[in-house]
PDB file of C-alpha atoms and ligand atoms in Angstrom:
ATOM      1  CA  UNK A  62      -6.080 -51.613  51.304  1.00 44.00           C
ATOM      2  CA  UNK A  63      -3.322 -49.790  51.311  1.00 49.00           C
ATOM      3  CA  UNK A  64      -2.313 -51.014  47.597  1.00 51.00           C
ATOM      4  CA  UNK A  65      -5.944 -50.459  46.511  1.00 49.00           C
ATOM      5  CA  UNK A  66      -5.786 -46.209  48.050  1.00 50.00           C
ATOM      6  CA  UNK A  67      -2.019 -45.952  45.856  1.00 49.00           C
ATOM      7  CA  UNK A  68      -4.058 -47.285  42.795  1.00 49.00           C
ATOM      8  CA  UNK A  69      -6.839 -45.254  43.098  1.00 48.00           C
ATOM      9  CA  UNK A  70      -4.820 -41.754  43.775  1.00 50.00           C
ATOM     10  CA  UNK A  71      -2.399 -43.453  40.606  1.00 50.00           C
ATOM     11  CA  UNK A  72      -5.573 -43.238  38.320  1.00 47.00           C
ATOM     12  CA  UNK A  73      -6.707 -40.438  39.745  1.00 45.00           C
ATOM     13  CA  UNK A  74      -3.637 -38.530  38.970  1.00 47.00           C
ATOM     14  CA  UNK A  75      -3.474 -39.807  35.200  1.00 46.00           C
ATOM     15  CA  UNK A  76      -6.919 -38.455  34.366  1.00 46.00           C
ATOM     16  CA  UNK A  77      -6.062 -35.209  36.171  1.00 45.00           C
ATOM     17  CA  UNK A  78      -3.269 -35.194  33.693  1.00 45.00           C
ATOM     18  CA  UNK A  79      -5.139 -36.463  30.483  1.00 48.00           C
ATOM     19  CA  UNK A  80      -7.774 -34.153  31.548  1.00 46.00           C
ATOM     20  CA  UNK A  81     -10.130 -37.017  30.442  1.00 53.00           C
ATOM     21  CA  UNK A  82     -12.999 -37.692  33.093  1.00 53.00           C
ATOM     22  CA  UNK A  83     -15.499 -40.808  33.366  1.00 70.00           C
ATOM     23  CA  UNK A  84     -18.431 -38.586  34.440  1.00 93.00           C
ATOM     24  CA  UNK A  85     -20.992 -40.202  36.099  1.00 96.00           C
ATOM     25  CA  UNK A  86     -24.623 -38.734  36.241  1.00 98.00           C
ATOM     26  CA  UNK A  87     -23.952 -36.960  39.610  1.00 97.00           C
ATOM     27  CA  UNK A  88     -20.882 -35.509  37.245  1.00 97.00           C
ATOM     28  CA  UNK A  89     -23.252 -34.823  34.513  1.00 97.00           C
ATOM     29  CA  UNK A  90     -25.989 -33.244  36.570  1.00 98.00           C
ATOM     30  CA  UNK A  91     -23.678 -30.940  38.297  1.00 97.00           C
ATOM     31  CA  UNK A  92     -22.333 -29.308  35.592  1.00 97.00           C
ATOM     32  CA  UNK A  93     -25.806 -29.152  34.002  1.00 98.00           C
ATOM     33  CA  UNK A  94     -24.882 -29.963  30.780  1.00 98.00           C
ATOM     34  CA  UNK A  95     -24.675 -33.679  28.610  1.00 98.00           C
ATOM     35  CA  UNK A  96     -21.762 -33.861  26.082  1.00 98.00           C
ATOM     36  CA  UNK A  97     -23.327 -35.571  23.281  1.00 98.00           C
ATOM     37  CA  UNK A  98     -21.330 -37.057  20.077  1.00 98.00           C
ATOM     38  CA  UNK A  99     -22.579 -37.905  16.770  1.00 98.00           C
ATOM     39  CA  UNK A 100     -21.228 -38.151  12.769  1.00 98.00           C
ATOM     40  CA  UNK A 101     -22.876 -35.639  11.020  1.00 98.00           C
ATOM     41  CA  UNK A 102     -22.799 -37.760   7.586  1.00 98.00           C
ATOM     42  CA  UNK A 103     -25.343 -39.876   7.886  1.00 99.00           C
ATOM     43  CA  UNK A 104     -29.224 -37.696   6.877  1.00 98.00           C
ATOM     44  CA  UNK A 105     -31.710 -37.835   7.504  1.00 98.00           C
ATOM     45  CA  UNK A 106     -30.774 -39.487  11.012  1.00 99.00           C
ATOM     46  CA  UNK A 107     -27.729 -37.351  11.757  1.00 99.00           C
ATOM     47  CA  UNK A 108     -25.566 -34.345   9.463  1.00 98.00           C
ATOM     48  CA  UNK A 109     -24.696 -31.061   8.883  1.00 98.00           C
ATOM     49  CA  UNK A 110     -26.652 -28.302   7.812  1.00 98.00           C
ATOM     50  CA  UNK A 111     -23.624 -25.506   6.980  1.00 97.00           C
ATOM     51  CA  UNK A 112     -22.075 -25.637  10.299  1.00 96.00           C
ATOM     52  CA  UNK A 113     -25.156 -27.051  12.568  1.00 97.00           C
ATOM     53  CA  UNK A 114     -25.870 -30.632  13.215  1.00 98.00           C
ATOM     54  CA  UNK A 115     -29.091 -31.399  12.338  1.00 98.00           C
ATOM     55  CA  UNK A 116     -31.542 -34.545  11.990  1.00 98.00           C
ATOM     56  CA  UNK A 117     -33.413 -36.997  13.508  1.00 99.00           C
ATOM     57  CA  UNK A 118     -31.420 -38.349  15.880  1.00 99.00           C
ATOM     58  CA  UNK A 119     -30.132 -34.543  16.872  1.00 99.00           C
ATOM     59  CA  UNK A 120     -33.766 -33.923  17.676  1.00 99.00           C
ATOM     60  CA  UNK A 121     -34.063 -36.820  19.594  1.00 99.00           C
ATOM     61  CA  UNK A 122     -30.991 -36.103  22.075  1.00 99.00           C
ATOM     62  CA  UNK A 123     -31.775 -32.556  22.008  1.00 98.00           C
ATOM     63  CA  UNK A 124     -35.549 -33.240  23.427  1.00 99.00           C
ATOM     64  CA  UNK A 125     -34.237 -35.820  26.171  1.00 99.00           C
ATOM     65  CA  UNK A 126     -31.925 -33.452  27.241  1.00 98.00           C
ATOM     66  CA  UNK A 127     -34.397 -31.412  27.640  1.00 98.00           C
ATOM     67  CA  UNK A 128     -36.016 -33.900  29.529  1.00 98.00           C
ATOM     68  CA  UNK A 129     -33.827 -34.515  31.957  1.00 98.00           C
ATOM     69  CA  UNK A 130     -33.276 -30.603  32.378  1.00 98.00           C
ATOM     70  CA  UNK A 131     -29.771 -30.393  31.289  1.00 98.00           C
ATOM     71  CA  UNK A 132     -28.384 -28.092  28.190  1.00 98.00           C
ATOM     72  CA  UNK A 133     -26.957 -30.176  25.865  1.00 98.00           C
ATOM     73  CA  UNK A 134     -23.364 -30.009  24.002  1.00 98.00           C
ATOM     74  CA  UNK A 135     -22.375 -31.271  20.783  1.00 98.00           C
ATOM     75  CA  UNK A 136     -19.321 -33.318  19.880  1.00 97.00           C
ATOM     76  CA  UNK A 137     -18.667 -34.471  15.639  1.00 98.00           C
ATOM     77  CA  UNK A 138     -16.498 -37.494  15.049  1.00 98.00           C
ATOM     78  CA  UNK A 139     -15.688 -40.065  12.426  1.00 98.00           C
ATOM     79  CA  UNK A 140     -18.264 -43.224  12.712  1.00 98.00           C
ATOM     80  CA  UNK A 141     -15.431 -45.195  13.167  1.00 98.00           C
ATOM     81  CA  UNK A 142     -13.888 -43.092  16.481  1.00 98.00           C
ATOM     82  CA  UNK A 143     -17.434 -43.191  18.653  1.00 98.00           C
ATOM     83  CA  UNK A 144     -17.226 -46.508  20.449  1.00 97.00           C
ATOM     84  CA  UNK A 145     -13.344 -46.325  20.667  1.00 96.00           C
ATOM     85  CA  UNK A 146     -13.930 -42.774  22.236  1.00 96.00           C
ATOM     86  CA  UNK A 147     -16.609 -43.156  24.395  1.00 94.00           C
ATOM     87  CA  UNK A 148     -14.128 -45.720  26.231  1.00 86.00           C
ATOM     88  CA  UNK A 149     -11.698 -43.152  26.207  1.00 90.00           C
ATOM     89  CA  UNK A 150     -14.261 -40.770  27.980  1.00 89.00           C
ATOM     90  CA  UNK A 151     -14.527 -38.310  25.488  1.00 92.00           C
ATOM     91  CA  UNK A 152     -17.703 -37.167  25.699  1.00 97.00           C
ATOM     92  CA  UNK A 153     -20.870 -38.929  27.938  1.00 98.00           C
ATOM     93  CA  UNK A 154     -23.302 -40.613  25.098  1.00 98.00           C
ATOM     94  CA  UNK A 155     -23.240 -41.249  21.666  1.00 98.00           C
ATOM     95  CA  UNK A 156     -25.907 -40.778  19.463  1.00 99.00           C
ATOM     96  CA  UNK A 157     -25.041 -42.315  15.917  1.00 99.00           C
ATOM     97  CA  UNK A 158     -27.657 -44.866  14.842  1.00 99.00           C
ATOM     98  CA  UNK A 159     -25.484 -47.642  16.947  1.00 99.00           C
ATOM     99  CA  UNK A 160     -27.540 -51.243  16.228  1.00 99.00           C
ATOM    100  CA  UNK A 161     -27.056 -53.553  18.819  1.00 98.00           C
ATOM    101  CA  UNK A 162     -24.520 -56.271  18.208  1.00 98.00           C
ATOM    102  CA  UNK A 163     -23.197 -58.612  21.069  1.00 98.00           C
ATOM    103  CA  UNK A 164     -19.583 -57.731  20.107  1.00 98.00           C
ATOM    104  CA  UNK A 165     -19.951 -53.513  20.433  1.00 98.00           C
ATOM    105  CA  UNK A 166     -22.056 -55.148  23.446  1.00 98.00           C
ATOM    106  CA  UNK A 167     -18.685 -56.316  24.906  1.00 97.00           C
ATOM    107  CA  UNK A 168     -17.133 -52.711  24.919  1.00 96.00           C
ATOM    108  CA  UNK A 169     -19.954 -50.113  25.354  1.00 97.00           C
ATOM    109  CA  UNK A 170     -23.827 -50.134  26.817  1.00 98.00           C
ATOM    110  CA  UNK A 171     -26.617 -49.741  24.886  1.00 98.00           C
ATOM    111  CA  UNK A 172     -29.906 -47.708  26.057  1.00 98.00           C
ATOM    112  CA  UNK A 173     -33.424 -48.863  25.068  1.00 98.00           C
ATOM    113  CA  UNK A 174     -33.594 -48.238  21.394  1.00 98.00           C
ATOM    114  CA  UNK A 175     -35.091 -44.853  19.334  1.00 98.00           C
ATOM    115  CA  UNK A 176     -35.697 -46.450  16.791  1.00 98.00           C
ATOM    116  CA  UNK A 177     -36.016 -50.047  14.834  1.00 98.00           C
ATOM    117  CA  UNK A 178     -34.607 -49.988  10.931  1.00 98.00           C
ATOM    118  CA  UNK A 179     -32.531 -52.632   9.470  1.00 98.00           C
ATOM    119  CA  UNK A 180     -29.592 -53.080   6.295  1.00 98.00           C
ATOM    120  CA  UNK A 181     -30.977 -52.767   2.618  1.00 98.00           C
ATOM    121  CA  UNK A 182     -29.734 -53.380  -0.906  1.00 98.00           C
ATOM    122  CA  UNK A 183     -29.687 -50.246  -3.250  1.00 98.00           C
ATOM    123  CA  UNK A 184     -28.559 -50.474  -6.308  1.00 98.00           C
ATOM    124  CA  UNK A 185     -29.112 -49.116 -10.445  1.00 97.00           C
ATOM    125  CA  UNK A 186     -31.850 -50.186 -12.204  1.00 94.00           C
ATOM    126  CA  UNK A 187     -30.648 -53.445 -13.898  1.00 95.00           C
ATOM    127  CA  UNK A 188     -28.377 -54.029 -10.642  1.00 98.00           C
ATOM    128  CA  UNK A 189     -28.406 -56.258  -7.861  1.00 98.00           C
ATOM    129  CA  UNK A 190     -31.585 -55.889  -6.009  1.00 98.00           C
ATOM    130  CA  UNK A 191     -31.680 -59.276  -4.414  1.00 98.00           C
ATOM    131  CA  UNK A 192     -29.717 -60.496  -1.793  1.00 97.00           C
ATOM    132  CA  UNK A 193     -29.558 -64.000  -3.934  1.00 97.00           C
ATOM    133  CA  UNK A 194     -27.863 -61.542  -6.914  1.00 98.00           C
ATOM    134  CA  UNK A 195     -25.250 -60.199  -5.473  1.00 98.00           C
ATOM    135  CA  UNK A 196     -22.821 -63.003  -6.044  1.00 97.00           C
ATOM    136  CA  UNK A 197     -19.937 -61.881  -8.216  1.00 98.00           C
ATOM    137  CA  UNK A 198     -20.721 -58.269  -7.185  1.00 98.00           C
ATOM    138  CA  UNK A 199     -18.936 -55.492  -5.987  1.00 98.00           C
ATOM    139  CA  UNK A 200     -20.563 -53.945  -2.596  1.00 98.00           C
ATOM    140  CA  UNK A 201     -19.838 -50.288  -1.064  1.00 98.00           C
ATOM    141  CA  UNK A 202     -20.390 -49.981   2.658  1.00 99.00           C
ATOM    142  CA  UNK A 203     -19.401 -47.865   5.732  1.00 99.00           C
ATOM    143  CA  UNK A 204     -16.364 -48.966   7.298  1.00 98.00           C
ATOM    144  CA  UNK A 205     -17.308 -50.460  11.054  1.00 98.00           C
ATOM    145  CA  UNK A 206     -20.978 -50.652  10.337  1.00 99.00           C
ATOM    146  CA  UNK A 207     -23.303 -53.667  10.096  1.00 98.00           C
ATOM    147  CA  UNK A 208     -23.882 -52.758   6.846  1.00 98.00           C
ATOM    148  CA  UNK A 209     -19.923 -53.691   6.623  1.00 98.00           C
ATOM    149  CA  UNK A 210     -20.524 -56.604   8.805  1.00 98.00           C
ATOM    150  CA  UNK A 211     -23.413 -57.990   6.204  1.00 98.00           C
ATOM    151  CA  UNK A 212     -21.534 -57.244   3.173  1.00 98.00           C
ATOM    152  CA  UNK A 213     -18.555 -59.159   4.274  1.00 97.00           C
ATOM    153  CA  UNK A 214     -21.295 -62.224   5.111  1.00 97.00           C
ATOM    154  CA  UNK A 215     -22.554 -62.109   1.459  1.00 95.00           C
ATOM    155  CA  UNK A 216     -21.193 -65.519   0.297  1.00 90.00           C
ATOM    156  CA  UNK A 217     -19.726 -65.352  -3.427  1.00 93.00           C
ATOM    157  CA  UNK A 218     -19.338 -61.270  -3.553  1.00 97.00           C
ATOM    158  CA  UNK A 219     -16.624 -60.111  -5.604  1.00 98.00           C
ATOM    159  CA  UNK A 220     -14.917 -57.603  -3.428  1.00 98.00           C
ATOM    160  CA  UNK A 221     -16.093 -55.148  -0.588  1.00 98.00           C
ATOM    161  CA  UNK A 222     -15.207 -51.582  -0.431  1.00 98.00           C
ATOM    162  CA  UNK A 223     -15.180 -49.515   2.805  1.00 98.00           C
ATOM    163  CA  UNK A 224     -15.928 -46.160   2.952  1.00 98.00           C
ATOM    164  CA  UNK A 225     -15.270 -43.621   5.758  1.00 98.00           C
ATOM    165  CA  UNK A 226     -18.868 -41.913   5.416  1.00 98.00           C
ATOM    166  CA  UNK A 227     -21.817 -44.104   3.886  1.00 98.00           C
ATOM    167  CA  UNK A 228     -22.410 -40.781   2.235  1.00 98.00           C
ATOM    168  CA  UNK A 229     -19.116 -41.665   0.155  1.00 98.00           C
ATOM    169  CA  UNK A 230     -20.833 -45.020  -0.588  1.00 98.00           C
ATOM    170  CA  UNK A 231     -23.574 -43.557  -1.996  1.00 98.00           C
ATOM    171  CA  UNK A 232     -21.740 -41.743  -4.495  1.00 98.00           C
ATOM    172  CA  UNK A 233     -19.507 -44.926  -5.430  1.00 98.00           C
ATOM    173  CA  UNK A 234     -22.575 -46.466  -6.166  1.00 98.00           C
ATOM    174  CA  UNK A 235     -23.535 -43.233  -8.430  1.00 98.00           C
ATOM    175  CA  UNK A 236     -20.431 -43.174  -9.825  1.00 98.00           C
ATOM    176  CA  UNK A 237     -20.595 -46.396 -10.811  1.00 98.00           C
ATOM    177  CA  UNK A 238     -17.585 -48.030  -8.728  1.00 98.00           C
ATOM    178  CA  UNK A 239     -19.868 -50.494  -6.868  1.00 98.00           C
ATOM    179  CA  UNK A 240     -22.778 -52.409  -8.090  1.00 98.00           C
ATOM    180  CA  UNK A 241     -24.570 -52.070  -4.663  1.00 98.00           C
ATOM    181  CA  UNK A 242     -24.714 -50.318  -1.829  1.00 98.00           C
ATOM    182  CA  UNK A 243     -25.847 -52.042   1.995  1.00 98.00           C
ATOM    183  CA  UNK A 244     -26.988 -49.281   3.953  1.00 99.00           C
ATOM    184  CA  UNK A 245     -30.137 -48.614   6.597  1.00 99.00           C
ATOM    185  CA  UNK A 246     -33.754 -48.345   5.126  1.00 98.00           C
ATOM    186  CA  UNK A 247     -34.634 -44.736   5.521  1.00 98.00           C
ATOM    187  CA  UNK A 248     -31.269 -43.442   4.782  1.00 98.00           C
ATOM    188  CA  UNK A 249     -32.113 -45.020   1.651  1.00 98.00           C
ATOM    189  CA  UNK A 250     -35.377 -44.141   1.388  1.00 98.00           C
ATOM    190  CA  UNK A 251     -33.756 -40.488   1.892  1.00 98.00           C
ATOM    191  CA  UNK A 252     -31.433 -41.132  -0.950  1.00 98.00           C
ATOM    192  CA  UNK A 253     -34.058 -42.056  -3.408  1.00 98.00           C
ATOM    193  CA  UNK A 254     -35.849 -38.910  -3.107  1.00 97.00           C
ATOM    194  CA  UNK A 255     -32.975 -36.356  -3.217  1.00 97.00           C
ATOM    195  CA  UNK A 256     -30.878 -39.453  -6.521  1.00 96.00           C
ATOM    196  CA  UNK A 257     -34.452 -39.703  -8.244  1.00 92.00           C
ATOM    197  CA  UNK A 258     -32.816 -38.724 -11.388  1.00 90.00           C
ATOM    198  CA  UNK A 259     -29.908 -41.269 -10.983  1.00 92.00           C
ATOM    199  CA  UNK A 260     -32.425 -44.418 -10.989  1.00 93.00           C
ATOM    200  CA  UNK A 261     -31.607 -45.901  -8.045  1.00 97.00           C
ATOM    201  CA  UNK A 262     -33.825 -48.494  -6.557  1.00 98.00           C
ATOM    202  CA  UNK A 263     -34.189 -50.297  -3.016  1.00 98.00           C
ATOM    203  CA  UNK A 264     -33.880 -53.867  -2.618  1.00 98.00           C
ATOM    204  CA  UNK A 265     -33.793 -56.710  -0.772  1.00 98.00           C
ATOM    205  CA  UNK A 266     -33.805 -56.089   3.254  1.00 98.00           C
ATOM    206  CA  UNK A 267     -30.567 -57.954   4.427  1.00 98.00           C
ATOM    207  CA  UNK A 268     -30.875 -58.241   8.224  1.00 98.00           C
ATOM    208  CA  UNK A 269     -33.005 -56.165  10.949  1.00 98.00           C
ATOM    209  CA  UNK A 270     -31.955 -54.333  14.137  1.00 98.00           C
ATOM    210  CA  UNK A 271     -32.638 -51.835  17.101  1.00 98.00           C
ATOM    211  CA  UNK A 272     -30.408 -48.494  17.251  1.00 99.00           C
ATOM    212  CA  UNK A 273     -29.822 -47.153  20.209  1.00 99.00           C
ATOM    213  CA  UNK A 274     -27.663 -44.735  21.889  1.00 98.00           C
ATOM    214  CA  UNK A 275     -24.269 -45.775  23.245  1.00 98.00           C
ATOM    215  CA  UNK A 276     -22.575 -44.586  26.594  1.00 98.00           C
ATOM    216  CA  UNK A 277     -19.543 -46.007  28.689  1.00 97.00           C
ATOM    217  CA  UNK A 278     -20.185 -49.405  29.692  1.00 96.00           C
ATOM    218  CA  UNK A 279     -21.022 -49.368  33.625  1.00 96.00           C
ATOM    219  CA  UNK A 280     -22.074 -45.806  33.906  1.00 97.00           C
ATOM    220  CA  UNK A 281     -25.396 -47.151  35.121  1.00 97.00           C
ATOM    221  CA  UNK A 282     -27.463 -44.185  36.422  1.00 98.00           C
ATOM    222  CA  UNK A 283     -26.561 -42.223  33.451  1.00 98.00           C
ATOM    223  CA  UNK A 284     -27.857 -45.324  31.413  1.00 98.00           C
ATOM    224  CA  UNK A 285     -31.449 -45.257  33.706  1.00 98.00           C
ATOM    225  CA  UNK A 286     -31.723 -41.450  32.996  1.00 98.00           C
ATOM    226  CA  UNK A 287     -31.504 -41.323  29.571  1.00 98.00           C
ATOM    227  CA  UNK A 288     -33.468 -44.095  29.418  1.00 98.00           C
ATOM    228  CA  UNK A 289     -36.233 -42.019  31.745  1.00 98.00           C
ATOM    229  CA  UNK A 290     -35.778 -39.415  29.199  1.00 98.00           C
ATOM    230  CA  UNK A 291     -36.850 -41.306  26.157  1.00 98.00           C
ATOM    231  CA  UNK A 292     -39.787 -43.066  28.053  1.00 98.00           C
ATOM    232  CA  UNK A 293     -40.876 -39.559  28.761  1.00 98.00           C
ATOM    233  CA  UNK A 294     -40.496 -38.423  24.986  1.00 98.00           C
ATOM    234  CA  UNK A 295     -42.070 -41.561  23.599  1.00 98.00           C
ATOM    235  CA  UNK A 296     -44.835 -40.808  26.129  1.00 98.00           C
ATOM    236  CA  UNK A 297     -45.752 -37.801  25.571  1.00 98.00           C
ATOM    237  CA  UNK A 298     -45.811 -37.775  21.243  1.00 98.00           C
ATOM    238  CA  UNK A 299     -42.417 -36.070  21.313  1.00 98.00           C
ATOM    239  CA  UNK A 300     -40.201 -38.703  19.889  1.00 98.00           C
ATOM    240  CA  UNK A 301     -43.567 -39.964  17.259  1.00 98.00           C
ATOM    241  CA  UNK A 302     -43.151 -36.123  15.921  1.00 98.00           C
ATOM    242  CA  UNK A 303     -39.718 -36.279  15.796  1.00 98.00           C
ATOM    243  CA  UNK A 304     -40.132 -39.434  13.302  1.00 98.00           C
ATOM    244  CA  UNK A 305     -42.838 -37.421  11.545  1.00 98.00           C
ATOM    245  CA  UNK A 306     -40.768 -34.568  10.801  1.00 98.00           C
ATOM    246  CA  UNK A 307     -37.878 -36.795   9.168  1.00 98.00           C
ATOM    247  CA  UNK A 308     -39.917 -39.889   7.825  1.00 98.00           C
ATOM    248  CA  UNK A 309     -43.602 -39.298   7.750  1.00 97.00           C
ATOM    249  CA  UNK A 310     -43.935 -41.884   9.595  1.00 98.00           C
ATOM    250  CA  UNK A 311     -43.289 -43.549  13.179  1.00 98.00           C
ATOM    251  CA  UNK A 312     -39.869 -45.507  13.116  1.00 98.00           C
ATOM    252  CA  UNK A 313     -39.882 -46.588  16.729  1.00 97.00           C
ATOM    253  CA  UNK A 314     -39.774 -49.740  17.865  1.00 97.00           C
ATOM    254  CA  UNK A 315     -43.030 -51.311  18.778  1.00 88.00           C
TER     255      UNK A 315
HETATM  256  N1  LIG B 131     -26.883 -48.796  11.775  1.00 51.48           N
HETATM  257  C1  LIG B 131     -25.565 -49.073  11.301  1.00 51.48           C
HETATM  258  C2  LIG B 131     -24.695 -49.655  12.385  1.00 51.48           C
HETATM  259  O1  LIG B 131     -25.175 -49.911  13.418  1.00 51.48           O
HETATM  260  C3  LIG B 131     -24.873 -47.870  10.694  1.00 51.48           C
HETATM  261  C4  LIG B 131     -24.739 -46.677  11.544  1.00 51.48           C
HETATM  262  C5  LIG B 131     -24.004 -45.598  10.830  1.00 51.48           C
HETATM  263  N2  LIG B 131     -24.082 -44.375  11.548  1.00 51.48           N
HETATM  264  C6  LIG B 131     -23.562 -43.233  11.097  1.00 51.48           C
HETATM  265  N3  LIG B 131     -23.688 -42.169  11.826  1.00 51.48           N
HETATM  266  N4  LIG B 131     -22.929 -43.221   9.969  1.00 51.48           N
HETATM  267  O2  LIG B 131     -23.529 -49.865  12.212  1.00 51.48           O
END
């Protein structure tokens, strides 16, 4: 007992002196206000518009914050930082397009998915469209997406480049260092219409999967309110108009 009470006031003491705190929801409702984290690289789902963050998934937080009645504050980190920050208590949910995988499973939570999208081929005209063609090829991906994860699964692929921002994969495959690019369906889509001059086509679908937000594994009745949240936003044609706005069309899982 007594061991256990030293421990706790030893941890407590650390994060008083890191200044880094695991809120909880009772934390979060308190102070009335949900630190949120995304990229800002990735449109239409999340990005910058000059200095705002904007997009789908900005939309989406912002309305279940509303929700759940608390204001909402933003947080803009590399892709790769999120799930190694969020265990670091940084900020209290991530919001990044975050598909489900049993190994980020193993370090962070994931709520019920916004939406369901999954990893397709783009490439030139006269490129690698297929999944069965990209032997031999070079592929440009985000570094620690499942995009990344795919590519490296492609059996007989000449080499696979990583890229900080798939934004910076996009233009490798514009400027010609890549023959194709892995990255999600809409964000594709998205690229097609604003590259229509470059002659870019989409492919082959590689692999499907849910996104979801991410939070710190455990925190349990944060996980059940934001959860609440997005019930109430897919309930009432909230999240649907969200999807309209970005996609013309309803992305959610059904
Ligand atoms: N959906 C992919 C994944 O789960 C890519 C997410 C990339 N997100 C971003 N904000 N760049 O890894």
């Amino acid at each position: 007992m007594r061991a256990i009470h030293t421990f706790a006031l030893a941890l407590g003491l650390v994060c008083a002196a890191t200044g880094v705190q695991a809120r909880d929801w009772a934390a979060v409702k308190q102070s009335g206000t949900l630190i949120a984290a995304s990229e800002g690289a990735y449109p239409p789902f999340n990005y910058f518009q000059g200095s705002r963050l904007t997009g789908y998934e900005i939309d989406v937080m912002e309305a279940v914050a509303k929700k759940l009645g608390l204001k909402l504050e933003w947080r803009a980190l590399a892709f790769d930082a999120l799930i190694a920050s969020i265990r670091q208590d940084r900020f209290d949910v991530a919001i990044a397009s975050h598909g489900y995988t049993e190994e980020r499973a193993k370090s962070v939570d994931f709520t019920t998915p916004h939406y369901c999208s999954g990893g397709q081929i783009v490439a030139k005209a006269g490129g690698p469209l297929k999944a069965t063609e990209l032997t031999g090829k070079t592929l440009g991906v985000q570094l620690a997406t499942t995009y990344a994860e795919a590519a490296k699964k492609v059996s007989g692929a000449k080499e696979v480049k990583t890229y900080p921002k798939d934004t910076d994969a996009l233009q490798a495959l514009l400027g010609g260092r890549v023959d194709a690019w892995i990255t999600d369906r809409f964000v594709a889509k998205n690229a097609l219409a604003k590259n229509s001059a470059e002659g870019i086509k989409g492919g082959d679908m590689v692999f499907v999967e849910r996104v979801s937000m991410i939070h710190r594994k455990g925190n349990n009745e944060l996980h059940e309110q934001l959860n609440k949240g997005l019930a109430a936003i897919k309930a009432d044609g909230t999240l649907k108009a969200i999807s309209e706005k970005y996609f013309q069309e309803d992305i959610s899982c059904t």
